[in-house]
């Protein structure tokens, strides 16, 4: 039986952190068992916010390196860079003609970006969901793994598919979202989601020493002023991270923290050890692949060829449906 096709794209904004790993990359590896997957480094989308465009190339290569190191298998999945299949820009242009401006200005992430970067509200930000729709529909993906916050974008993709199908004939499937269980990884400040821009992240490729130093600086229970004070693990982010990285040890940490049986420094050192153990294999593989950029480039080239073949087929159909004159 033919397997359903999954598409997922991720922005190439630079160094990945452990929150990205649990939010997306780990899931990419798991999805390969049940779906035909296309994983795309969305370099063009990244230009909407990236200040230095010269970083977009190296960042794309690094994103692919991270995926391969994590276990995405290029024999089973298609790994490619968005701009290497330029048909997506053409499709986005046709979709832009079907999308009212008023719909795009209401997209929550657009409004958020307007607040975050008022000095750079570029048209690319407004067209972001249209290009995302083109990314997904170009490959006729049936399933898109997304976080809840991405749901409005995917709904817009479905609307675009419906509009195109109604106007030009049945062409695109309406993709379903796949929400996966992912632990919320808060940053080392314990306040917000882990994020590179917030400066509260543990980079995936940090060394063991760097990881330990970062974890040692993590915010804990603010009411635990002295070693002899009992702590409140239920409000401590270090405890939450123990639950992710060493769940078998978490009950013991809970008990020791609540009875002042362990100090925060020792507790953090245990956590740092667990994080380092968890990512040891990934980091070794990543270092190995980083030393072989030509291999990673060859994977992306092959990915672009495979994705391009699907894209070209779709575009022949799209142009015919629209009624454009053939050459
Ligand atoms: S002992 Fe651990 S869980 Fe308890 S407050 Fe300190 S760091 Fe947090």
XYZ file of C-alpha atoms and ligand atoms in Angstrom:
335
model
C 0.000 0.000 0.000
C 1.322 3.486 -0.889
C 2.407 5.450 2.124
C 1.152 8.954 2.808
C 3.523 11.810 2.145
C 4.696 14.063 4.974
C 6.168 17.505 4.426
C 7.894 19.569 7.052
C 9.989 22.675 6.677
C 12.153 24.401 9.237
C 13.730 27.818 9.128
C 17.502 27.899 8.935
C 18.142 30.446 11.623
C 21.428 28.987 12.861
C 22.400 26.907 15.814
C 19.742 24.419 16.916
C 19.041 23.884 20.597
C 17.630 21.046 22.637
C 14.130 22.565 22.468
C 14.287 22.327 18.652
C 15.339 18.711 18.975
C 12.307 17.717 21.029
C 9.971 20.075 19.134
C 10.772 18.762 15.658
C 13.931 16.829 14.877
C 13.251 13.820 17.108
C 9.833 13.536 15.541
C 11.307 13.671 12.021
C 13.233 10.522 12.754
C 10.161 8.713 14.129
C 7.878 9.682 11.220
C 10.115 7.913 8.722
C 8.792 4.559 9.924
C 5.256 5.260 8.694
C 5.458 7.941 6.007
C 7.368 9.047 2.924
C 8.910 12.212 4.286
C 10.209 15.396 2.722
C 12.221 17.575 5.100
C 13.038 21.012 3.799
C 15.489 23.622 5.034
C 13.384 26.701 4.302
C 16.101 29.163 3.451
C 13.886 31.631 1.559
C 11.481 31.967 4.487
C 14.463 32.607 6.746
C 15.279 35.765 4.786
C 12.175 37.443 6.223
C 13.909 37.791 9.583
C 17.572 36.940 9.105
C 19.672 40.071 9.407
C 22.740 38.724 7.638
C 21.742 36.900 4.436
C 25.289 35.545 4.067
C 24.460 33.155 6.918
C 21.602 31.469 5.101
C 23.839 29.131 3.063
C 25.980 27.876 5.969
C 22.850 27.624 8.128
C 21.153 25.414 5.533
C 24.138 23.083 5.495
C 24.183 22.985 9.292
C 20.450 22.190 9.449
C 20.968 19.227 7.150
C 23.969 18.109 9.207
C 21.863 18.173 12.368
C 19.081 16.148 10.758
C 21.467 13.508 9.484
C 23.256 13.315 12.831
C 19.910 12.875 14.586
C 19.034 9.892 12.405
C 17.064 11.201 9.431
C 17.923 8.654 6.775
C 18.519 10.102 3.283
C 17.745 6.689 1.749
C 14.244 6.824 3.155
C 13.518 10.558 3.374
C 14.090 13.468 1.029
C 16.223 16.161 2.637
C 16.580 19.325 0.570
C 16.887 23.088 0.570
C 13.795 25.113 -0.367
C 15.499 27.379 -2.922
C 17.000 24.366 -4.732
C 13.502 23.614 -6.048
C 12.553 27.027 -7.475
C 9.139 25.819 -8.705
C 7.900 26.677 -5.225
C 8.244 30.413 -5.974
C 6.113 30.100 -9.090
C 3.405 28.194 -7.247
C 3.464 30.755 -4.419
C 2.838 33.499 -6.976
C -0.267 31.738 -8.319
C -1.486 31.157 -4.754
C -0.923 34.841 -3.928
C -3.552 35.692 -6.585
C -6.057 33.518 -4.705
C -5.364 34.918 -1.241
C -7.067 38.096 -0.024
C -4.736 40.615 1.582
C -7.116 40.904 4.544
C -6.593 37.208 5.357
C -2.817 37.598 5.439
C -2.851 40.679 7.664
C -4.941 38.756 10.225
C -2.471 35.848 10.588
C -1.320 35.859 14.254
C 2.368 35.272 13.470
C 2.351 38.223 11.046
C 0.922 40.487 13.747
C 3.547 39.190 16.180
C 6.381 39.938 13.733
C 5.020 43.444 13.172
C 5.327 43.968 16.926
C 8.770 42.316 17.131
C 10.444 43.996 14.157
C 8.505 47.204 13.358
C 11.490 48.527 11.407
C 11.414 45.552 9.009
C 7.809 44.684 8.110
C 8.678 43.358 4.665
C 6.227 41.952 2.116
C 7.890 38.556 2.560
C 6.512 38.419 6.102
C 3.012 39.002 4.797
C 3.418 36.376 2.084
C 5.009 33.871 4.478
C 1.914 31.620 4.781
C 1.402 31.687 1.006
C 4.931 30.428 0.414
C 4.346 27.858 3.153
C 1.188 26.705 1.343
C 3.245 26.363 -1.839
C 5.896 24.358 0.035
C 3.323 21.844 1.226
C 1.052 21.636 -1.798
C 3.851 21.493 -4.378
C 4.599 18.009 -3.028
C 0.910 17.170 -2.446
C 1.705 16.269 1.152
C -1.128 14.535 2.992
C 0.227 15.143 6.476
C 2.119 18.022 8.086
C 3.595 17.676 11.570
C 3.108 21.020 13.298
C 2.841 22.681 16.666
C -0.519 24.124 17.729
C 0.759 27.655 17.020
C 1.238 26.740 13.350
C -2.378 25.599 12.930
C -3.621 28.944 11.458
C -0.944 28.668 8.751
C -1.996 25.146 7.873
C -5.641 26.172 7.779
C -4.646 28.860 5.314
C -2.908 26.170 3.242
C -6.144 24.168 3.198
C -8.084 27.267 2.177
C -5.661 27.883 -0.684
C -6.004 24.238 -1.793
C -9.816 24.491 -1.671
C -9.846 27.747 -3.615
C -7.512 26.416 -6.277
C -9.501 23.184 -6.599
C -12.837 25.042 -6.812
C -11.589 27.456 -9.411
C -9.370 25.286 -11.573
C -10.381 21.694 -10.813
C -9.340 19.103 -8.305
C -5.565 19.319 -8.000
C -4.404 19.474 -4.400
C -5.201 17.361 -1.318
C -6.102 19.241 1.853
C -3.264 18.328 4.205
C -4.023 17.091 7.702
C -2.032 18.287 10.684
C -0.252 15.865 12.939
C 0.151 17.140 16.459
C 2.690 15.125 18.323
C 3.318 14.850 22.026
C 6.422 16.871 22.747
C 7.611 17.924 26.177
C 7.666 21.688 26.673
C 11.324 22.552 27.057
C 11.604 25.778 28.978
C 14.786 27.801 28.762
C 17.424 27.897 31.474
C 15.769 31.029 32.883
C 12.783 28.807 33.693
C 10.479 31.523 32.368
C 9.854 31.020 28.697
C 10.185 28.483 25.921
C 13.798 27.690 25.102
C 14.908 30.076 22.392
C 18.203 31.166 20.936
C 17.108 34.797 20.806
C 16.185 34.736 24.524
C 19.699 33.558 25.400
C 18.282 30.741 27.544
C 19.122 27.769 25.320
C 21.442 24.768 25.427
C 22.826 24.361 21.883
C 22.469 20.827 20.574
C 26.109 20.817 19.572
C 27.518 22.300 22.776
C 30.419 20.372 24.277
C 29.937 18.504 27.563
C 31.815 21.279 29.373
C 29.710 24.015 27.777
C 26.530 22.129 28.617
C 27.592 21.718 32.243
C 28.452 25.413 32.540
C 25.068 26.410 31.067
C 23.110 24.038 33.305
C 25.011 25.256 36.379
C 23.678 28.744 35.657
C 20.048 27.566 35.377
C 17.448 29.306 37.516
C 16.000 27.084 40.272
C 13.412 27.512 43.027
C 13.927 31.169 44.051
C 12.677 30.459 47.593
C 15.468 27.964 48.217
C 18.056 30.382 49.561
C 20.149 27.911 51.618
C 21.227 24.326 51.073
C 19.223 23.332 54.162
C 15.961 24.816 52.837
C 13.600 22.252 51.284
C 12.973 23.019 47.616
C 9.857 22.933 45.448
C 10.666 20.661 42.519
C 7.197 21.160 41.060
C 8.041 24.770 40.193
C 11.718 24.168 39.334
C 12.713 23.915 35.693
C 15.784 21.833 36.558
C 13.438 19.184 37.907
C 11.282 19.431 34.760
C 14.388 18.786 32.682
C 15.292 15.781 34.862
C 11.863 14.384 33.954
C 12.761 14.645 30.278
C 16.359 13.452 30.352
C 16.343 10.896 33.180
C 12.708 10.116 34.042
C 13.788 7.061 36.035
C 15.719 9.307 38.403
C 13.062 12.048 38.693
C 11.121 10.567 41.675
C 14.324 10.380 43.696
C 15.243 13.979 42.804
C 11.750 15.055 43.817
C 12.052 13.425 47.198
C 15.596 14.649 47.851
C 14.791 18.204 46.786
C 11.633 18.386 48.923
C 13.564 17.220 52.000
C 16.739 19.235 51.378
C 18.541 15.936 50.783
C 20.324 17.309 47.732
C 21.749 20.739 46.955
C 20.957 22.616 43.770
C 24.553 22.470 42.550
C 24.659 18.666 42.779
C 21.179 18.419 41.300
C 22.271 20.496 38.306
C 25.445 18.473 37.846
C 23.338 15.312 37.683
C 21.137 16.963 35.071
C 24.125 18.119 33.010
C 25.422 14.522 33.053
C 22.063 13.237 31.815
C 21.888 15.818 29.008
C 25.427 14.979 27.938
C 24.691 11.228 27.978
C 21.482 11.750 26.027
C 23.209 13.656 23.228
C 26.599 11.880 23.242
C 25.850 9.780 20.175
C 24.258 12.682 18.301
C 27.206 14.950 19.040
C 29.775 12.382 17.920
C 27.873 11.841 14.674
C 27.465 15.573 14.174
C 31.213 16.160 14.546
C 31.876 13.365 12.062
C 29.454 14.843 9.504
C 30.673 18.381 10.004
C 34.057 17.179 8.842
C 32.400 15.873 5.659
C 30.476 18.854 4.228
C 30.801 17.450 0.706
C 28.841 14.394 1.769
C 26.084 16.565 3.303
C 26.010 18.667 0.125
C 25.625 15.501 -1.953
C 22.653 14.452 0.191
C 21.043 17.858 -0.407
C 21.743 17.681 -4.137
C 20.141 14.277 -4.394
C 17.237 15.505 -2.226
C 16.693 18.475 -4.557
C 16.619 16.137 -7.554
C 14.018 13.873 -5.977
C 11.907 16.777 -4.673
C 12.335 18.595 -8.004
C 10.934 15.630 -9.932
C 7.727 15.734 -7.854
C 7.583 19.536 -8.126
C 7.935 19.579 -11.906
C 5.133 17.055 -12.287
C 2.848 19.164 -10.079
C 3.671 22.349 -11.957
C 2.854 20.847 -15.367
C -0.565 19.965 -13.955
C -0.987 23.387 -12.291
C -0.181 25.377 -15.427
C -2.546 23.215 -17.472
C -5.341 23.629 -14.906
C -4.913 27.383 -14.787
C -4.927 27.499 -18.579
C -1.518 29.037 -19.164
C -0.312 28.691 -22.718
C 2.114 25.812 -23.170
C 5.486 26.516 -24.753
S 17.407 20.614 44.198
Fe 17.112 20.476 42.002
S 14.912 20.414 41.711
Fe 15.296 21.175 43.800
S 15.262 23.410 43.600
Fe 17.404 22.725 43.443
S 17.732 22.477 41.262
Fe 15.536 22.555 41.572
